[in-house]
Amino acid sequence: MMIRRPSDVLPSEITPKDVYFNRRHFIAGAAALGVAGAAPFGAGAAPLSAAKSPLSTDEKLTSKQDVTSYNNFYEFGVDKADPAANAGTLKTKPWTVRVDGLVAKPAEYQLEDFIKPSTLEERIYRMRCVEGWSMVIPWIGFPLADVIKRAEPQSGAKYVSFETLYRPEEMRGQNGLLPVLDWPYVEGLRMDEAMHPLTILAVGLYGETLPNQNGAPIRLVVPWKYGFKGIKSITRISFTDKEPETSWNKQASNEYGFYANVNPGVDHPRWSQATERRIGEGGLFAKRRETRLFNGYADQVASLYAGMDLRKFY
Ligand code: MTE
């Protein structure tokens, strides 16, 4: 291979950033039209730009380094650094998403047909993990409601369930060496939660398609719930009349409920949920922040739970 020094590259050979981004936009558009080989999704990190949504917070972003190296993705190991180290083995192209259950239009989509680039937005959300830390992440995604409307749920459909792929050859944590969770990872939402405008399917972060460790090529993001509801690398979305099983609830039902709404007033049985550590903020002695009800999104979502005992439905 011929290696050129930077001084050998003519200025005319360097693509200006805005042209490059527009080109990627065009490519994403072409992918939506089904042009073979043009899809940026699932092919490793590729630039992906989108206009910022007014539903974004203006809080300081957590660094890209922290967002992509401090992760939970048990299919690749239980330590925070494991997903970044091990998730490279996951093949995300081609990728299919099955939509089924109580819907008029069940379908199996190729990812390129599932995502409509024109609907992508940047959503900067506060994220709060049940373990007591938080981040602010610039996601790129689209409302889950779009997918639901397209599927035309039947009147009996009261919940939406989600499933991550099961592929032990590519996900070393599924090999039974670490029996932490039942595979595949599953999650669920009530229909009104799933339809809420804050609920998105994310396909990117920080202006690029999702890195594998963050749930490539497509994952759920629900900013008023603890992070574990944000199921990664989704291959199936089903509509049901019964509350679906969820991975962490199956593992320890007294610790992790179906709702998992961020709530400083309801402690985890083994630790308080009153405060949180913002990742990247100060060192060991940084002051913890007060955790807010529904992670600060109460104005938008509290009405979904009117009349419910949040101690019982945790
Ligand atoms: N999805 C799958 N498939 N497997 C997992 O282990 N971990 C969850 C959630 N989604 C997990 C998952 C947990 S516990 C958290 S806190 C978030 O992903 C972390 O998302 P992040 O690493 O992108 O911050």
GROMACS .gro file of N, CA, C and O in nm, residues 37-97:
model
  244
   37GLY      N    1  -2.655  -0.077  -0.151
   37GLY     CA    2  -2.516  -0.046  -0.117
   37GLY      C    3  -2.494   0.096  -0.067
   37GLY      O    4  -2.382   0.133  -0.035
   38ALA      N    5  -2.599   0.176  -0.057
   38ALA     CA    6  -2.578   0.315  -0.019
   38ALA      C    7  -2.603   0.341   0.129
   38ALA      O    8  -2.581   0.450   0.177
   39ALA      N    9  -2.649   0.240   0.203
   39ALA     CA   10  -2.692   0.266   0.339
   39ALA      C   11  -2.577   0.292   0.434
   39ALA      O   12  -2.484   0.212   0.440
   40PRO      N   13  -2.580   0.400   0.511
   40PRO     CA   14  -2.475   0.422   0.609
   40PRO      C   15  -2.502   0.344   0.738
   40PRO      O   16  -2.413   0.323   0.816
   41PHE      N   17  -2.627   0.302   0.759
   41PHE     CA   18  -2.660   0.241   0.887
   41PHE      C   19  -2.603   0.100   0.900
   41PHE      O   20  -2.609   0.022   0.807
   42GLY      N   21  -2.550   0.072   1.016
   42GLY     CA   22  -2.504  -0.062   1.042
   42GLY      C   23  -2.370  -0.095   0.980
   42GLY      O   24  -2.326  -0.208   0.980
   43ALA      N   25  -2.304   0.004   0.924
   43ALA     CA   26  -2.178  -0.024   0.856
   43ALA      C   27  -2.059   0.033   0.931
   43ALA      O   28  -1.958   0.067   0.872
   44GLY      N   29  -2.068   0.044   1.064
   44GLY     CA   30  -1.963   0.109   1.142
   44GLY      C   31  -1.990   0.258   1.145
   44GLY      O   32  -2.079   0.307   1.077
   45ALA      N   33  -1.911   0.332   1.225
   45ALA     CA   34  -1.939   0.475   1.243
   45ALA      C   35  -1.935   0.550   1.110
   45ALA      O   36  -1.838   0.542   1.037
   46ALA      N   37  -2.044   0.618   1.076
   46ALA     CA   38  -2.050   0.700   0.956
   46ALA      C   39  -2.114   0.833   0.995
   46ALA      O   40  -2.203   0.835   1.081
   47PRO      N   41  -2.071   0.943   0.935
   47PRO     CA   42  -2.132   1.071   0.971
   47PRO      C   43  -2.282   1.071   0.946
   47PRO      O   44  -2.329   1.010   0.850
   48LEU      N   45  -2.355   1.134   1.033
   48LEU     CA   46  -2.501   1.137   1.024
   48LEU      C   47  -2.544   1.267   1.089
   48LEU      O   48  -2.529   1.284   1.209
   49SER      N   49  -2.592   1.361   1.009
   49SER     CA   50  -2.629   1.488   1.070
   49SER      C   51  -2.780   1.502   1.072
   49SER      O   52  -2.850   1.442   0.990
   50ALA      N   53  -2.831   1.578   1.168
   50ALA     CA   54  -2.975   1.600   1.178
   50ALA      C   55  -2.997   1.729   1.255
   50ALA      O   56  -2.914   1.766   1.339
   51ALA      N   57  -3.105   1.798   1.227
   51ALA     CA   58  -3.134   1.924   1.295
   51ALA      C   59  -3.170   1.896   1.441
   51ALA      O   60  -3.229   1.793   1.473
   52LYS      N   61  -3.132   1.992   1.528
   52LYS     CA   62  -3.156   1.973   1.671
   52LYS      C   63  -3.303   1.991   1.704
   52LYS      O   64  -3.365   2.088   1.662
   53SER      N   65  -3.358   1.898   1.780
   53SER     CA   66  -3.499   1.905   1.818
   53SER      C   67  -3.519   2.005   1.931
   53SER      O   68  -3.436   2.014   2.022
   54PRO      N   69  -3.631   2.078   1.931
   54PRO     CA   70  -3.663   2.167   2.045
   54PRO      C   71  -3.686   2.089   2.174
   54PRO      O   72  -3.688   2.148   2.282
   55LEU      N   73  -3.701   1.959   2.165
   55LEU     CA   74  -3.719   1.878   2.287
   55LEU      C   75  -3.584   1.848   2.354
   55LEU      O   76  -3.577   1.769   2.448
   56SER      N   77  -3.478   1.913   2.306
   56SER     CA   78  -3.344   1.891   2.362
   56SER      C   79  -3.321   1.974   2.488
   56SER      O   80  -3.374   2.085   2.500
   57THR      N   81  -3.240   1.919   2.580
   57THR     CA   82  -3.196   1.998   2.695
   57THR      C   83  -3.075   2.081   2.651
   57THR      O   84  -3.004   2.044   2.558
   58ASP      N   85  -3.053   2.195   2.721
   58ASP     CA   86  -2.934   2.274   2.687
   58ASP      C   87  -2.822   2.252   2.789
   58ASP      O   88  -2.726   2.327   2.795
   59GLU      N   89  -2.833   2.146   2.868
   59GLU     CA   90  -2.726   2.115   2.964
   59GLU      C   91  -2.598   2.075   2.893
   59GLU      O   92  -2.601   2.031   2.778
   60LYS      N   93  -2.488   2.088   2.965
   60LYS     CA   94  -2.356   2.055   2.909
   60LYS      C   95  -2.350   1.906   2.871
   60LYS      O   96  -2.390   1.820   2.949
   61LEU      N   97  -2.299   1.881   2.750
   61LEU     CA   98  -2.291   1.743   2.703
   61LEU      C   99  -2.184   1.665   2.779
   61LEU      O  100  -2.080   1.719   2.813
   62THR      N  101  -2.210   1.537   2.801
   62THR     CA  102  -2.107   1.445   2.848
   62THR      C  103  -2.014   1.420   2.729
   62THR      O  104  -2.060   1.414   2.615
   63SER      N  105  -1.884   1.405   2.754
   63SER     CA  106  -1.791   1.392   2.641
   63SER      C  107  -1.821   1.265   2.561
   63SER      O  108  -1.869   1.165   2.616
   64LYS      N  109  -1.789   1.271   2.433
   64LYS     CA  110  -1.810   1.154   2.346
   64LYS      C  111  -1.729   1.036   2.399
   64LYS      O  112  -1.773   0.920   2.396
   65GLN      N  113  -1.609   1.067   2.450
   65GLN     CA  114  -1.524   0.962   2.505
   65GLN      C  115  -1.596   0.886   2.618
   65GLN      O  116  -1.600   0.764   2.620
   66ASP      N  117  -1.657   0.961   2.710
   66ASP     CA  118  -1.730   0.895   2.821
   66ASP      C  119  -1.854   0.822   2.771
   66ASP      O  120  -1.883   0.711   2.815
   67VAL      N  121  -1.927   0.886   2.678
   67VAL     CA  122  -2.052   0.824   2.628
   67VAL      C  123  -2.023   0.690   2.560
   67VAL      O  124  -2.103   0.597   2.566
   68THR      N  125  -1.907   0.679   2.497
   68THR     CA  126  -1.878   0.559   2.418
   68THR      C  127  -1.781   0.461   2.485
   68THR      O  128  -1.744   0.360   2.426
   69SER      N  129  -1.741   0.493   2.610
   69SER     CA  130  -1.648   0.399   2.675
   69SER      C  131  -1.694   0.356   2.815
   69SER      O  132  -1.634   0.268   2.875
   70TYR      N  133  -1.802   0.417   2.865
   70TYR     CA  134  -1.857   0.381   2.997
   70TYR      C  135  -1.998   0.331   2.972
   70TYR      O  136  -2.093   0.408   2.967
   71ASN      N  137  -2.011   0.201   2.947
   71ASN     CA  138  -2.138   0.147   2.898
   71ASN      C  139  -2.187   0.025   2.977
   71ASN      O  140  -2.108  -0.044   3.041
   72ASN      N  141  -2.316  -0.001   2.963
   72ASN     CA  142  -2.374  -0.128   3.006
   72ASN      C  143  -2.428  -0.197   2.882
   72ASN      O  144  -2.514  -0.142   2.812
   73PHE      N  145  -2.378  -0.315   2.854
   73PHE     CA  146  -2.426  -0.395   2.741
   73PHE      C  147  -2.378  -0.536   2.774
   73PHE      O  148  -2.271  -0.579   2.734
   74TYR      N  149  -2.461  -0.605   2.855
   74TYR     CA  150  -2.416  -0.730   2.918
   74TYR      C  151  -2.387  -0.841   2.818
   74TYR      O  152  -2.316  -0.936   2.852
   75GLU      N  153  -2.436  -0.827   2.697
   75GLU     CA  154  -2.403  -0.926   2.594
   75GLU      C  155  -2.252  -0.927   2.566
   75GLU      O  156  -2.200  -1.020   2.505
   76PHE      N  157  -2.184  -0.820   2.611
   76PHE     CA  158  -2.040  -0.810   2.584
   76PHE      C  159  -1.956  -0.808   2.712
   76PHE      O  160  -1.837  -0.778   2.707
   77GLY      N  161  -2.019  -0.837   2.826
   77GLY     CA  162  -1.945  -0.837   2.951
   77GLY      C  163  -2.009  -0.744   3.053
   77GLY      O  164  -2.093  -0.661   3.018
   78VAL      N  165  -1.969  -0.759   3.179
   78VAL     CA  166  -2.037  -0.687   3.286
   78VAL      C  167  -1.964  -0.561   3.332
   78VAL      O  168  -2.021  -0.481   3.407
   79ASP      N  169  -1.840  -0.541   3.288
   79ASP     CA  170  -1.768  -0.420   3.328
   79ASP      C  171  -1.799  -0.305   3.232
   79ASP      O  172  -1.828  -0.328   3.116
   80LYS      N  173  -1.787  -0.184   3.284
   80LYS     CA  174  -1.821  -0.067   3.203
   80LYS      C  175  -1.735  -0.056   3.076
   80LYS      O  176  -1.780  -0.001   2.975
   81ALA      N  177  -1.614  -0.105   3.082
   81ALA     CA  178  -1.525  -0.094   2.966
   81ALA      C  179  -1.543  -0.209   2.867
   81ALA      O  180  -1.494  -0.203   2.754
   82ASP      N  181  -1.613  -0.316   2.908
   82ASP     CA  182  -1.627  -0.435   2.822
   82ASP      C  183  -1.696  -0.408   2.688
   82ASP      O  184  -1.649  -0.457   2.585
   83PRO      N  185  -1.809  -0.334   2.687
   83PRO     CA  186  -1.875  -0.315   2.557
   83PRO      C  187  -1.784  -0.249   2.453
   83PRO      O  188  -1.776  -0.296   2.339
   84ALA      N  189  -1.712  -0.144   2.492
   84ALA     CA  190  -1.624  -0.078   2.394
   84ALA      C  191  -1.514  -0.174   2.347
   84ALA      O  192  -1.474  -0.174   2.231
   85ALA      N  193  -1.467  -0.260   2.439
   85ALA     CA  194  -1.358  -0.352   2.404
   85ALA      C  195  -1.407  -0.470   2.319
   85ALA      O  196  -1.334  -0.519   2.234
   86ASN      N  197  -1.531  -0.516   2.343
   86ASN     CA  198  -1.575  -0.644   2.285
   86ASN      C  199  -1.684  -0.636   2.179
   86ASN      O  200  -1.711  -0.735   2.111
   87ALA      N  201  -1.750  -0.519   2.166
   87ALA     CA  202  -1.869  -0.516   2.078
   87ALA      C  203  -1.834  -0.509   1.930
   87ALA      O  204  -1.923  -0.519   1.845
   88GLY      N  205  -1.707  -0.497   1.898
   88GLY     CA  206  -1.667  -0.492   1.757
   88GLY      C  207  -1.702  -0.619   1.681
   88GLY      O  208  -1.712  -0.618   1.558
   89THR      N  209  -1.724  -0.729   1.753
   89THR     CA  210  -1.755  -0.857   1.687
   89THR      C  211  -1.899  -0.863   1.635
   89THR      O  212  -1.932  -0.952   1.558
   90LEU      N  213  -1.983  -0.771   1.678
   90LEU     CA  214  -2.124  -0.775   1.635
   90LEU      C  215  -2.137  -0.725   1.491
   90LEU      O  216  -2.094  -0.615   1.458
   91LYS      N  217  -2.196  -0.809   1.407
   91LYS     CA  218  -2.218  -0.769   1.266
   91LYS      C  219  -2.353  -0.699   1.257
   91LYS      O  220  -2.456  -0.759   1.285
   92THR      N  221  -2.350  -0.574   1.218
   92THR     CA  222  -2.475  -0.495   1.217
   92THR      C  223  -2.525  -0.469   1.076
   92THR      O  224  -2.617  -0.389   1.056
   93LYS      N  225  -2.464  -0.532   0.979
   93LYS     CA  226  -2.511  -0.518   0.841
   93LYS      C  227  -2.496  -0.651   0.768
   93LYS      O  228  -2.387  -0.708   0.772
   94PRO      N  229  -2.602  -0.709   0.711
   94PRO     CA  230  -2.738  -0.655   0.706
   94PRO      C  231  -2.808  -0.666   0.841
   94PRO      O  232  -2.766  -0.743   0.927
   95TRP      N  233  -2.916  -0.592   0.857
   95TRP     CA  234  -2.991  -0.591   0.983
   95TRP      C  235  -3.140  -0.588   0.953
   95TRP      O  236  -3.184  -0.508   0.871
   96THR      N  237  -3.213  -0.678   1.017
   96THR     CA  238  -3.358  -0.675   0.996
   96THR      C  239  -3.430  -0.646   1.127
   96THR      O  240  -3.383  -0.684   1.234
   97VAL      N  241  -3.541  -0.578   1.118
   97VAL     CA  242  -3.626  -0.551   1.234
   97VAL      C  243  -3.765  -0.607   1.200
   97VAL      O  244  -3.824  -0.570   1.101
   0.00000   0.00000   0.00000
